[in-house]
XYZ file of C-alpha atoms in Angstrom:
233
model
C 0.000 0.000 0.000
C 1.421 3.564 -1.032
C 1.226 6.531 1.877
C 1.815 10.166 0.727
C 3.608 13.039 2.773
C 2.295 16.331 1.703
C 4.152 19.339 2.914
C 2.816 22.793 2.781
C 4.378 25.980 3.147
C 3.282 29.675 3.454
C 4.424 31.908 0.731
C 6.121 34.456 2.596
C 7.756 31.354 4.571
C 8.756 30.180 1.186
C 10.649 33.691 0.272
C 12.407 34.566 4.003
C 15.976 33.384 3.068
C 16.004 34.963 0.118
C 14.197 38.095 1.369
C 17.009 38.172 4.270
C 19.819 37.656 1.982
C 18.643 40.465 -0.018
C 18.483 43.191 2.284
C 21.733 41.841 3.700
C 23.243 42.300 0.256
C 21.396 45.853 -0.103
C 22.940 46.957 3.707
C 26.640 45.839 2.530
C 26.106 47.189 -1.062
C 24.852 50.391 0.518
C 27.684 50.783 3.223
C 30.098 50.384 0.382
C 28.265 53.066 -1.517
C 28.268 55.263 1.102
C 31.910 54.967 2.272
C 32.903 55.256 -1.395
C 31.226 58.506 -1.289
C 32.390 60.300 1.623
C 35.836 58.705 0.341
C 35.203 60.869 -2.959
C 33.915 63.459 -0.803
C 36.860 64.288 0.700
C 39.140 63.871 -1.344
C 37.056 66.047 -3.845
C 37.249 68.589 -0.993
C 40.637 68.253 -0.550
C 41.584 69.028 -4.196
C 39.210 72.104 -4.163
C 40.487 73.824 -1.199
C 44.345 72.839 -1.725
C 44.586 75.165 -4.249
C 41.948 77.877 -2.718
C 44.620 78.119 0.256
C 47.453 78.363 -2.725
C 45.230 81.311 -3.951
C 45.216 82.785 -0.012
C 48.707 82.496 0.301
C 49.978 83.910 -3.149
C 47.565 86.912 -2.793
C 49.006 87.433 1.132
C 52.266 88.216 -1.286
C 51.086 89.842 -3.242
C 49.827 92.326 -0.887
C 53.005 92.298 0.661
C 54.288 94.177 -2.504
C 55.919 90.296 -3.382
C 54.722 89.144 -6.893
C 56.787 86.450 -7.740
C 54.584 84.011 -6.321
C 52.759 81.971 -8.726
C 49.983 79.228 -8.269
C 50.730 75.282 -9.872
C 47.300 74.772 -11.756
C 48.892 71.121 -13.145
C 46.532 69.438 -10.043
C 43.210 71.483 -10.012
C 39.995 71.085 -11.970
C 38.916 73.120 -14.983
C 36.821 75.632 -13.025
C 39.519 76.535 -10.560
C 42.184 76.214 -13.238
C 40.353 79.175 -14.666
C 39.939 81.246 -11.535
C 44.467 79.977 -11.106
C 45.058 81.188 -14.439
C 43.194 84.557 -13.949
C 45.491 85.250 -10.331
C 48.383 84.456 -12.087
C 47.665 87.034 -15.012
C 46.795 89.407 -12.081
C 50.352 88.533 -10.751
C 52.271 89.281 -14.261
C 49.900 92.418 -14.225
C 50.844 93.669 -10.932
C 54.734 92.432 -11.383
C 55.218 94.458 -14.815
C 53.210 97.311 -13.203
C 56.152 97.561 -10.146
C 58.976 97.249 -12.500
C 57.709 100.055 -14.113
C 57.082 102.213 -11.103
C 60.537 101.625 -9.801
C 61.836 102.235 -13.614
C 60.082 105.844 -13.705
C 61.472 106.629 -10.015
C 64.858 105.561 -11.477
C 64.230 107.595 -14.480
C 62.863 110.485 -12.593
C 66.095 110.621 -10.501
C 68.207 110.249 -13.438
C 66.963 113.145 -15.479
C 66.408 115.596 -13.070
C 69.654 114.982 -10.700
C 72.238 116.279 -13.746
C 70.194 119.497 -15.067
C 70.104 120.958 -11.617
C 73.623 119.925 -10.864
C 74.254 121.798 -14.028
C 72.400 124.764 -13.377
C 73.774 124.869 -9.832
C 77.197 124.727 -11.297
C 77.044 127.459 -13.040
C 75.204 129.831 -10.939
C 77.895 129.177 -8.434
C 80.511 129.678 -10.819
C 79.002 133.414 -11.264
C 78.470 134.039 -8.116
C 81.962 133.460 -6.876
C 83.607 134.736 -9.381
C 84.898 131.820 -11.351
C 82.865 133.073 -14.258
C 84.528 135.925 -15.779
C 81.706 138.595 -16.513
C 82.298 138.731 -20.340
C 81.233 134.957 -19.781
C 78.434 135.148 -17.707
C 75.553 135.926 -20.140
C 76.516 132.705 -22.506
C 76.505 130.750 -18.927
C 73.293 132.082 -17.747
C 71.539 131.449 -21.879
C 72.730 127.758 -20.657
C 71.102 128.076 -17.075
C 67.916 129.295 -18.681
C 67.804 126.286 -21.549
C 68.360 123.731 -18.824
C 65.731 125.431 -16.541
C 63.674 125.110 -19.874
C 64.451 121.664 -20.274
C 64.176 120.776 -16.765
C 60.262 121.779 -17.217
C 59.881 119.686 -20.330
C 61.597 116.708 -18.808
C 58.843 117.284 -15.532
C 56.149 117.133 -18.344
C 57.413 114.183 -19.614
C 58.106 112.201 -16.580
C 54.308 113.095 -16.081
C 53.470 111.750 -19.683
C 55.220 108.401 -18.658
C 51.785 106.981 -18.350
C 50.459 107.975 -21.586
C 53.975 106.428 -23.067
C 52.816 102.927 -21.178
C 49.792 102.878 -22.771
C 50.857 103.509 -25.922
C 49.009 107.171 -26.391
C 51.936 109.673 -26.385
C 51.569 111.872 -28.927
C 54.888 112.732 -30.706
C 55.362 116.826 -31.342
C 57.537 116.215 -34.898
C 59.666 118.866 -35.778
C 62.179 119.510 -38.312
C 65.891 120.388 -36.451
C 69.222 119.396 -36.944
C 71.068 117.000 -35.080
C 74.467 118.648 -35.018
C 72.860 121.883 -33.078
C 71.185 119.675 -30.576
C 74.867 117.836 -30.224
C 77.015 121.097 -29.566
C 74.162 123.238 -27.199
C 73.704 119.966 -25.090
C 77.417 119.659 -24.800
C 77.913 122.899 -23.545
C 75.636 122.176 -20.652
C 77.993 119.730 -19.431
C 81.228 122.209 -20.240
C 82.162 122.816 -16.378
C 82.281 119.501 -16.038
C 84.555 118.138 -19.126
C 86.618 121.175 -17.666
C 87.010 119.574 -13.816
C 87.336 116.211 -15.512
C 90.033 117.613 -18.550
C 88.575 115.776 -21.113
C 88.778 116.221 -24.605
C 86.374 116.682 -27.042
C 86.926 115.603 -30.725
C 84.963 115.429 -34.027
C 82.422 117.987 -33.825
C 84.371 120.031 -36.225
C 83.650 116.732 -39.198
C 80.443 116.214 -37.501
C 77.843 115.848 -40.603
C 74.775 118.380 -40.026
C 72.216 115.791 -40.501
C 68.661 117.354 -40.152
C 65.622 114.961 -39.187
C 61.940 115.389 -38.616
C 61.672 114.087 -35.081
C 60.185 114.791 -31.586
C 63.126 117.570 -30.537
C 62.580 116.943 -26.972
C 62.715 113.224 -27.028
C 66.043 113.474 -29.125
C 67.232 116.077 -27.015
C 66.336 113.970 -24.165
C 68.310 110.860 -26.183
C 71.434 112.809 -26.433
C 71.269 114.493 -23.351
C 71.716 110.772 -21.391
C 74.320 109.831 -23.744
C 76.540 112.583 -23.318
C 75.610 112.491 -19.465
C 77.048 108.989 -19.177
C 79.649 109.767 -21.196
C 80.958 112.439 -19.392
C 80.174 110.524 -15.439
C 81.894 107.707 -17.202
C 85.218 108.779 -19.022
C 88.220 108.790 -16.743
């Protein structure tokens, strides 16, 4: 004789194990997930404020009148690449802007330091006597033109701007090059004198006339023979 065992189970008893390796599987997936994120998180953070601090620190130099300092933008996304590459530019900005400061300071020292040496020169030279009097009106014609050019060189230095940007307007003249040579050079005549040096070749100097900015060519000369003369044994 044949017995049957029937065995019968509820659905939901049916589906536990899987049911409980499922959600075990979704708690461990989910862990992962969320420890891969605050992994990426952070180091996402990191990257971004790395070179935000760079950006603090090269802009603490550059208010410290130090503009050397340049950011690395090799490790940093696109976006703050952009904002790098703009403080940088600022940098090279603010750099060439200093050189040229200290450049017209320089300059401004330069030009005006000889005239009035010049002009003192001579005024001393009449007033003690050194000058005979015959002399004295061609030395004070000089005094006067370097007082004259003194002003024009103040105008300039305060043009130095416009010459930056690339505005200056050029006063063209026509003049000749030979005059400008010999009345600059007797400016400086006390002090080839104190110095005995000789001057030669002005006699075979060609009289070469140009249409030019005098005062800029007058200017030209002016530091050429100055060096010259400060220069020559």
């Amino acid at each position: 004789m044949t017995h049957y065992v029937i065995v019968i189970q509820t659905e939901t008893n049916a589906f536990l194990p899987y049911t409980t390796e499922f959600l075990r599987i979704m708690i461990f997936a989910s862990i992962i997930a969320v420890s891969i994120s605050c992994l990426l998180s952070l180091v996402i953070s990191f990257r971004m404020v790395r070179p935000l601090k760079r950006i603090n620190e090269a802009t603490k130099h550059y208010a410290g009148g130090d503009f050397s300092a340049r950011i690395n933008t090799s490790d940093v996304y696109k976006e703050l690449g952009q904002l790098v590459d703009s403080v940088n530019k600022m940098a090279d900005s603010l750099s060439v802007l200093e050189e040229s400061r200290s450049s017209f300071i320089a300059n401004v020292s330069h030009e005006l330091k000889t005239p009035m040496t010049i002009i003192s020169g001579f005024i001393d030279g009449i007033l003690d006597g050194t000058v005979s009097e015959e002399d004295q009106k061609r030395y004070l014609t000089i005094v006067s033109d370097e007082v004259k050019r003194l002003s024009r060189l103040v105008v300039a230095m305060l043009n130095m701007s416009k010459i930056e940007a690339g505005k200056l307007t050029l006063n063209k003249s026509t003049f000749s090059v030979r005059d400008i040579f010999i009345k600059t050079l007797l400016g400086f005549e006390k002090l080839i004198d104190e110095k005995n040096i000789r001057i030669d070749g002005f006699d075979t100097m060609e009289n070469v006339t140009v249409a030019a900015d005098e005062t800029l060519i007058n200017q030209i000369i002016y530091n050429l023979l100055d060096n010259a003369v400060k220069f020559t044994p």
